[in-house]
CSV table of C-alpha atoms in Angstrom, one decimal:
chain,number,residue,atom,x,y,z
A,701,MET,CA,76.2,15.1,-39.1
A,702,THR,CA,76.7,11.4,-38.5
A,703,ARG,CA,80.1,10.3,-40.0
A,704,VAL,CA,80.2,7.1,-42.0
A,705,PHE,CA,83.3,5.2,-43.2
A,706,SER,CA,83.4,2.3,-45.6
A,707,GLY,CA,86.2,0.6,-47.5
A,708,ILE,CA,86.5,-1.7,-50.5
A,709,LYS,CA,89.5,-4.0,-50.8
A,710,PRO,CA,91.1,-4.4,-54.3
A,711,THR,CA,91.9,-8.1,-54.0
A,712,GLY,CA,89.8,-9.0,-57.0
A,713,HIS,CA,87.2,-7.8,-59.4
A,714,LEU,CA,84.1,-6.4,-57.6
A,715,THR,CA,81.1,-8.6,-57.5
A,716,LEU,CA,77.3,-8.4,-57.4
A,717,GLY,CA,77.7,-9.1,-53.7
A,718,ASN,CA,79.8,-6.0,-53.2
A,719,TYR,CA,77.2,-3.9,-55.0
A,720,LEU,CA,74.0,-5.2,-53.5
A,721,GLY,CA,75.5,-5.7,-50.0
A,722,ALA,CA,77.3,-2.4,-49.7
A,723,MET,CA,78.1,-0.1,-52.6
A,724,ARG,CA,74.5,0.6,-53.8
A,725,ARG,CA,73.5,1.7,-50.3
A,726,TRP,CA,76.6,4.0,-50.1
A,727,ALA,CA,75.4,5.8,-53.2
A,728,ALA,CA,71.6,5.8,-52.6
A,729,VAL,CA,71.5,6.3,-48.8
A,730,ASP,CA,74.7,6.9,-46.9
A,731,GLN,CA,76.2,9.8,-48.8
A,732,HIS,CA,73.0,11.8,-48.6
A,733,ARG,CA,72.3,11.3,-44.9
A,734,ALA,CA,75.8,11.5,-43.4
A,735,ASP,CA,79.3,12.9,-43.7
A,736,ALA,CA,80.5,9.9,-45.6
A,737,LEU,CA,84.0,8.6,-46.5
A,738,PHE,CA,84.5,5.8,-49.0
A,739,CYS,CA,88.0,4.3,-49.3
A,740,VAL,CA,89.8,1.9,-51.6
A,741,VAL,CA,91.8,0.1,-48.8
A,742,ASP,CA,94.7,-1.0,-50.9
A,743,LEU,CA,97.1,-1.6,-47.9
A,744,HIS,CA,94.8,-4.5,-47.0
A,745,ALA,CA,95.5,-6.2,-50.3
A,746,LEU,CA,99.1,-6.7,-49.3
A,747,THR,CA,98.4,-9.2,-46.6
A,748,VAL,CA,98.7,-12.2,-49.0
A,749,ASP,CA,100.9,-12.9,-52.0
A,750,HIS,CA,100.0,-10.5,-54.8
A,751,ASP,CA,101.0,-9.0,-58.1
A,752,PRO,CA,101.9,-5.3,-57.6
A,753,ALA,CA,100.7,-4.3,-61.0
A,754,ARG,CA,97.3,-6.1,-60.5
A,755,VAL,CA,96.8,-4.3,-57.1
A,756,ARG,CA,97.3,-1.0,-58.8
A,757,ARG,CA,95.0,-1.9,-61.6
A,758,LEU,CA,92.3,-3.2,-59.3
A,759,SER,CA,92.6,-0.2,-57.0
A,760,ARG,CA,91.9,2.2,-60.0
A,761,GLN,CA,89.1,-0.1,-61.1
A,762,ALA,CA,87.5,-0.1,-57.7
A,763,ALA,CA,87.7,3.7,-57.4
A,764,THR,CA,86.1,4.0,-60.9
A,765,LEU,CA,83.3,1.6,-60.0
A,766,LEU,CA,82.6,3.5,-56.8
A,767,LEU,CA,82.0,6.6,-58.9
A,768,ALA,CA,80.0,4.6,-61.4
A,769,THR,CA,77.6,3.4,-58.7
A,770,GLY,CA,76.6,7.1,-58.1
A,771,VAL,CA,79.0,7.9,-55.2
A,772,ASP,CA,79.3,11.7,-55.7
A,773,PRO,CA,82.6,13.4,-54.6
A,774,GLU,CA,80.6,16.6,-54.2
A,775,LEU,CA,78.6,14.9,-51.4
A,776,CYS,CA,81.3,12.6,-49.9
A,777,THR,CA,85.0,11.8,-49.7
A,778,VAL,CA,86.4,9.2,-52.1
A,779,PHE,CA,90.1,8.3,-51.7
A,780,VAL,CA,92.7,5.6,-51.6
A,781,GLN,CA,94.0,4.4,-48.2
A,782,SER,CA,97.7,4.5,-49.0
A,783,HIS,CA,97.4,8.1,-50.1
A,784,VAL,CA,96.7,9.1,-46.5
A,785,ASP,CA,99.6,8.4,-44.1
A,786,GLU,CA,97.5,8.7,-41.0
A,787,HIS,CA,96.1,5.2,-41.5
A,788,ALA,CA,99.6,3.6,-41.1
A,789,ARG,CA,100.6,6.1,-38.3
A,790,LEU,CA,97.5,5.2,-36.2
A,791,SER,CA,97.7,1.5,-36.9
A,792,TYR,CA,101.0,1.0,-35.0
A,793,VAL,CA,99.7,3.0,-32.0
A,794,LEU,CA,96.6,0.7,-31.9
A,795,GLU,CA,98.8,-2.4,-32.2
A,796,CYS,CA,100.3,-1.2,-28.8
A,797,VAL,CA,96.8,-1.4,-27.4
A,798,ALA,CA,95.6,-4.6,-29.0
A,799,THR,CA,96.5,-8.1,-27.8
A,800,ASP,CA,97.9,-11.1,-29.6
A,801,GLY,CA,95.0,-13.2,-28.4
A,802,GLU,CA,92.5,-10.8,-29.9
A,803,MET,CA,94.2,-11.1,-33.3
A,804,ARG,CA,94.4,-14.8,-33.3
A,805,ARG,CA,90.8,-15.2,-32.4
A,806,MET,CA,89.6,-13.3,-35.6
A,807,ILE,CA,87.8,-15.9,-37.7
A,808,GLN,CA,89.1,-14.5,-41.0
A,809,TYR,CA,92.7,-14.9,-39.8
A,810,LYS,CA,92.1,-18.5,-38.9
A,811,GLU,CA,90.5,-19.2,-42.3
A,812,LYS,CA,93.0,-17.4,-44.4
A,813,ALA,CA,96.0,-18.7,-42.5
A,814,ALA,CA,94.7,-22.3,-42.8
A,815,LEU,CA,94.3,-21.7,-46.6
A,816,GLU,CA,97.8,-20.3,-47.0
A,817,ARG,CA,99.3,-23.3,-45.1
A,818,ARG,CA,97.4,-25.8,-47.2
A,819,ARG,CA,98.9,-24.1,-50.3
A,820,GLY,CA,102.3,-24.6,-48.8
A,821,GLY,CA,102.9,-20.9,-48.3
A,822,GLY,CA,103.9,-18.8,-45.4
A,823,VAL,CA,101.5,-16.5,-43.4
A,824,ARG,CA,102.4,-12.9,-43.4
A,825,LEU,CA,102.4,-11.0,-40.1
A,826,SER,CA,100.2,-8.4,-41.7
A,827,LEU,CA,97.5,-11.1,-42.1
A,828,LEU,CA,97.4,-11.3,-38.3
A,829,THR,CA,97.5,-7.6,-37.6
A,830,TYR,CA,95.3,-6.2,-40.5
A,831,PRO,CA,92.2,-5.9,-38.2
A,832,VAL,CA,94.1,-3.3,-36.3
A,833,LEU,CA,94.8,-1.4,-39.5
A,834,MET,CA,91.1,-1.7,-40.2
A,835,ALA,CA,90.4,-0.2,-36.8
A,836,ALA,CA,92.7,2.7,-37.6
A,837,ASP,CA,90.9,3.2,-40.9
A,838,ILE,CA,87.7,3.8,-38.9
A,839,LEU,CA,88.9,5.6,-35.8
A,840,ALA,CA,91.1,8.1,-37.6
A,841,TYR,CA,88.0,9.9,-38.9
A,842,GLY,CA,85.8,10.0,-35.7
A,843,THR,CA,83.5,7.6,-37.4
A,844,ASP,CA,80.0,7.0,-36.0
A,845,GLU,CA,78.7,4.3,-38.3
A,846,VAL,CA,80.4,1.5,-40.4
A,847,PRO,CA,78.0,-0.1,-42.9
A,848,VAL,CA,79.2,-3.7,-43.2
A,849,GLY,CA,78.0,-7.2,-44.1
A,850,ASP,CA,77.5,-9.8,-41.4
A,851,ASP,CA,81.0,-11.3,-41.9
A,852,GLN,CA,82.7,-7.9,-41.1
A,853,ALA,CA,80.8,-7.2,-37.9
A,854,PRO,CA,83.5,-8.8,-35.7
A,855,HIS,CA,86.0,-6.3,-37.1
A,856,VAL,CA,83.8,-3.4,-36.0
A,857,GLU,CA,83.4,-5.0,-32.6
A,858,LEU,CA,87.2,-5.1,-32.3
A,859,THR,CA,87.4,-1.5,-33.3
A,860,ARG,CA,85.0,-0.6,-30.6
A,861,ASP,CA,87.0,-2.5,-28.0
A,862,LEU,CA,90.2,-0.8,-29.0
A,863,ALA,CA,88.6,2.7,-29.0
A,864,VAL,CA,87.2,2.1,-25.5
A,865,ARG,CA,90.4,0.6,-24.2
A,866,PHE,CA,92.5,3.5,-25.5
A,867,ASN,CA,90.1,6.1,-24.1
A,868,GLN,CA,90.1,4.5,-20.7
A,869,ARG,CA,93.9,4.2,-20.5
A,870,TYR,CA,95.0,7.5,-22.1
A,871,GLY,CA,92.1,9.9,-22.1
A,872,HIS,CA,89.1,10.3,-24.4
A,873,THR,CA,90.5,10.4,-28.0
A,874,PHE,CA,88.3,8.3,-30.2
A,875,ALA,CA,84.6,8.2,-31.1
A,876,VAL,CA,83.2,4.6,-30.6
A,877,PRO,CA,81.6,3.5,-33.8
A,878,ARG,CA,78.8,1.1,-34.4
A,879,ALA,CA,78.1,-1.4,-37.3
A,880,THR,CA,75.0,-1.0,-39.5
A,881,HIS,CA,73.6,-3.6,-41.8
A,882,PRO,CA,71.4,-3.4,-44.9
A,883,ALA,CA,68.0,-5.1,-44.6
A,884,VAL,CA,68.1,-7.3,-47.7
A,885,ALA,CA,71.0,-9.1,-49.4
A,886,ALA,CA,73.5,-8.2,-46.8
A,887,ARG,CA,75.4,-11.3,-47.8
A,888,VAL,CA,75.0,-12.5,-51.4
A,889,MET,CA,76.1,-16.1,-51.8
A,890,ASN,CA,78.0,-17.9,-54.5
A,891,LEU,CA,75.7,-19.2,-57.2
A,892,GLN,CA,77.4,-22.6,-57.4
A,893,ASP,CA,77.9,-22.9,-53.6
A,894,PRO,CA,75.1,-21.1,-51.8
A,895,LEU,CA,76.6,-21.8,-48.4
A,896,SER,CA,79.6,-19.6,-49.3
A,897,LYS,CA,79.8,-15.9,-49.8
A,898,MET,CA,80.2,-14.5,-53.3
A,899,GLY,CA,83.7,-13.2,-52.7
A,900,LYS,CA,85.8,-11.2,-55.1
A,901,SER,CA,89.0,-13.0,-53.9
A,902,ASP,CA,87.7,-16.4,-55.0
A,903,ASP,CA,88.9,-18.2,-58.0
A,904,VAL,CA,87.2,-17.2,-61.2
A,905,GLY,CA,84.1,-19.4,-61.6
A,906,PRO,CA,80.5,-19.6,-62.8
A,907,GLY,CA,79.2,-18.9,-59.3
A,908,ILE,CA,80.5,-15.3,-59.2
A,909,VAL,CA,78.8,-12.4,-61.0
A,910,TYR,CA,81.3,-9.6,-61.6
A,911,LEU,CA,80.0,-6.0,-62.0
A,912,LEU,CA,81.7,-5.7,-65.4
A,913,ASP,CA,80.5,-9.1,-66.7
A,914,GLU,CA,78.7,-8.8,-70.1
A,915,PRO,CA,74.9,-9.3,-69.9
A,916,ASP,CA,75.1,-12.7,-71.7
A,917,VAL,CA,77.7,-13.8,-69.2
A,918,VAL,CA,75.5,-12.7,-66.3
A,919,ARG,CA,72.5,-14.6,-67.7
A,920,ARG,CA,74.5,-17.8,-68.2
A,921,LYS,CA,75.8,-17.7,-64.6
A,922,VAL,CA,72.4,-17.2,-63.1
A,923,MET,CA,70.7,-19.8,-65.3
A,924,ARG,CA,73.3,-22.3,-64.2
A,925,ALA,CA,72.9,-21.5,-60.5
A,926,VAL,CA,72.7,-24.4,-58.1
A,927,THR,CA,69.2,-24.9,-56.6
A,928,ASP,CA,67.9,-27.5,-54.2
A,929,SER,CA,66.1,-30.9,-54.2
A,930,GLY,CA,62.4,-30.6,-54.8
A,931,SER,CA,60.6,-28.3,-57.3
A,932,ASP,CA,58.5,-25.9,-55.2
A,933,VAL,CA,59.9,-22.4,-54.9
A,934,VAL,CA,59.9,-21.4,-51.3
A,935,TYR,CA,62.1,-19.0,-49.3
A,936,ASP,CA,63.9,-21.1,-46.6
A,937,ARG,CA,67.5,-20.1,-46.0
A,938,GLU,CA,68.2,-23.2,-44.0
A,939,ALA,CA,66.5,-25.9,-46.0
A,940,ARG,CA,66.7,-24.3,-49.5
A,941,PRO,CA,69.8,-22.2,-49.6
A,942,GLY,CA,70.1,-22.2,-53.4
A,943,VAL,CA,66.6,-20.9,-54.0
A,944,ALA,CA,66.8,-18.5,-51.1
A,945,ASN,CA,69.9,-17.0,-52.5
A,946,LEU,CA,68.2,-16.4,-55.9
A,947,LEU,CA,65.1,-14.9,-54.2
A,948,GLU,CA,67.3,-12.6,-52.1
A,949,ILE,CA,69.1,-11.4,-55.2
A,950,LEU,CA,65.9,-10.9,-57.1
A,951,ALA,CA,64.4,-9.0,-54.1
A,952,ALA,CA,67.4,-6.8,-53.8
A,953,CYS,CA,67.3,-6.0,-57.5
A,954,SER,CA,63.6,-5.5,-57.8
A,955,GLY,CA,62.7,-4.0,-54.4
A,956,GLY,CA,60.5,-6.9,-53.4
A,957,ASP,CA,60.4,-9.3,-50.4
A,958,PRO,CA,62.1,-12.7,-50.8
A,959,GLU,CA,59.4,-14.7,-49.0
A,960,THR,CA,56.6,-13.0,-51.0
A,961,LEU,CA,58.4,-13.5,-54.3
A,962,GLY,CA,58.8,-17.2,-53.6
A,963,GLY,CA,55.1,-17.6,-53.8
A,964,ALA,CA,54.9,-16.1,-57.3
A,965,TYR,CA,56.9,-18.9,-59.0
A,966,GLU,CA,56.0,-22.4,-60.0
A,967,SER,CA,59.4,-23.4,-61.3
A,968,TYR,CA,63.1,-22.9,-60.8
A,969,GLY,CA,63.6,-22.0,-64.4
A,970,ALA,CA,61.2,-19.1,-64.3
A,971,LEU,CA,62.8,-17.8,-61.1
A,972,LYS,CA,66.3,-18.0,-62.6
A,973,LYS,CA,65.2,-16.2,-65.8
A,974,ASP,CA,63.6,-13.3,-63.9
A,975,THR,CA,66.6,-13.1,-61.5
A,976,ALA,CA,69.0,-13.0,-64.4
A,977,GLU,CA,67.2,-10.2,-66.2
A,978,ALA,CA,66.9,-8.2,-62.9
A,979,VAL,CA,70.6,-8.5,-62.4
A,980,VAL,CA,71.4,-7.4,-65.9
A,981,GLU,CA,69.1,-4.3,-65.6
A,982,VAL,CA,70.6,-3.3,-62.2
A,983,LEU,CA,74.1,-3.5,-63.6
A,984,ARG,CA,73.4,-1.9,-66.9
A,985,PRO,CA,73.7,1.8,-65.8
A,986,LEU,CA,76.8,1.0,-63.7
A,987,ARG,CA,78.6,-0.6,-66.6
A,988,GLU,CA,77.7,2.3,-68.9
A,989,LYS,CA,78.9,4.9,-66.4
A,990,HIS,CA,82.1,2.9,-65.8
A,991,LYS,CA,82.9,2.9,-69.5
A,992,GLU,CA,82.3,6.7,-69.6
A,993,LEU,CA,84.7,7.3,-66.6
A,994,CYS,CA,87.4,5.1,-68.1
A,995,ALA,CA,87.4,7.4,-71.1
A,996,ASP,CA,88.3,10.3,-68.8
A,997,PRO,CA,91.0,8.9,-66.4
A,998,GLY,CA,92.1,12.4,-65.4
A,999,HIS,CA,88.7,12.9,-63.8
A,1000,VAL,CA,89.1,9.9,-61.5
A,1001,GLU,CA,92.7,10.9,-60.6
A,1002,GLY,CA,91.5,14.3,-59.7
A,1003,VAL,CA,88.7,12.9,-57.5
A,1004,LEU,CA,91.2,10.7,-55.6
A,1005,ARG,CA,93.7,13.5,-55.2
A,1006,ASP,CA,91.1,15.9,-53.8
A,1007,GLY,CA,89.6,13.1,-51.6
A,1008,ALA,CA,93.0,12.2,-50.1
A,1009,GLU,CA,93.6,15.9,-49.3
A,1010,ARG,CA,90.2,16.2,-47.6
A,1011,ALA,CA,90.7,12.9,-45.7
A,1012,ARG,CA,94.1,14.0,-44.4
A,1013,GLY,CA,92.6,17.1,-43.1
A,1014,MET,CA,90.1,15.1,-41.1
A,1015,ALA,CA,92.4,12.4,-39.9
A,1016,ARG,CA,95.5,14.3,-38.9
A,1017,PRO,CA,94.1,16.1,-35.8
A,1018,VAL,CA,92.7,12.8,-34.5
A,1019,VAL,CA,96.0,10.8,-35.1
A,1020,ASP,CA,98.1,13.7,-33.6
A,1021,ALA,CA,95.8,13.6,-30.5
A,1022,ALA,CA,96.3,9.9,-30.2
A,1023,TYR,CA,100.1,10.3,-30.4
A,1024,ARG,CA,100.1,12.9,-27.7
A,1025,ALA,CA,97.7,10.9,-25.5
A,1026,ILE,CA,99.9,7.7,-25.6
A,1027,GLY,CA,103.0,9.6,-24.7
A,1028,LEU,CA,104.9,10.3,-28.0
A,1029,LEU,CA,107.0,13.5,-28.1
A,1030,PRO,CA,105.7,16.1,-30.6
A,1031,ALA,CA,107.9,16.9,-33.5
A,1032,PRO,CA,109.7,20.3,-33.2
A,1033,GLY,CA,107.6,22.9,-34.8
A,1034,ALA,CA,104.4,20.9,-34.4
A,1035,GLY,CA,102.9,23.5,-32.0
A,1036,ALA,CA,103.3,21.7,-28.7
A,1037,TRP,CA,107.1,21.6,-28.4
A,1038,SER,CA,107.4,24.5,-26.0
A,1039,ALA,CA,105.2,22.7,-23.5
A,1040,VAL,CA,107.5,19.6,-23.3
A,1041,PRO,CA,110.1,19.7,-20.4
A,1042,VAL,CA,113.6,19.5,-21.7
A,1043,GLY,CA,116.3,17.6,-19.8
A,1044,GLY,CA,116.1,15.6,-16.6
A,1045,PRO,CA,116.8,16.2,-12.9
A,1046,ALA,CA,120.1,17.9,-12.1
A,1047,ARG,CA,122.9,15.5,-11.3
A,1048,GLN,CA,124.4,15.5,-7.9
């Protein structure tokens, strides 16, 4: 079976963009067609200043929401990144293959580093090197496909480059993955700034719809969405980004086509009203399932425990092979000790 890996970072409350752009497809498509792993990548949340208690709380919430979307631990593997040591083990080995130039060219590092400097803060080394950890997340499992939004595609390309480079230098060790993209709403934009992604790490604001927002809050945010000059409703991502964003959200929620839907409306108000109701209905079962799961925290803990054990069983042989290939001495008792020469040439 094709192996798929995807991760969600607990740096903020999950948004409509996370759901429409990724999580819904994981539950509806990927877990049924592939050997799928879905991971809360909590180590990635440490690259910037953070509240430890909040990271733990958001990690549990993200895992619970994954299950609430319909991700089934009987069909796939659901786990937390830091529960599987192989991610960190492999990350350092891949850092020994990556280059400084590759890291500094990553657009997200440039943007986040500039933001931290404007705030007067220092930039953590992990912010520079986290794309290598992301590559380790993927390569440790022999991943074939990585479902991502457009903004994450460069990270998959870096992962491919590192895999190919390692295989050429040290022998074939890693599968070379490819990125896959959903057809509609791959990148949901901020309702107040339709040129910016609806990101969970953003400041709380009216442009972000969170998965656990109450229905009235969702309606209010959508009804206040920024549109464009003019009054005709047409789908044009370049000239009408606000309207295009609403049409893409409506299409993703209703199963329609953004361009076709645009021709069905004579006013922005009608479009906003229908979009708001579509979002409320899409999120309703998710919110209800999340509430049910929160009432049984032992179930979620058991899923994560079993998922981590299964993930370790997949990753350890791959990471051990990478350690051997790059020249690291096997630990005594690891099964390959007897094959390693002991001592050097006899002294004269």
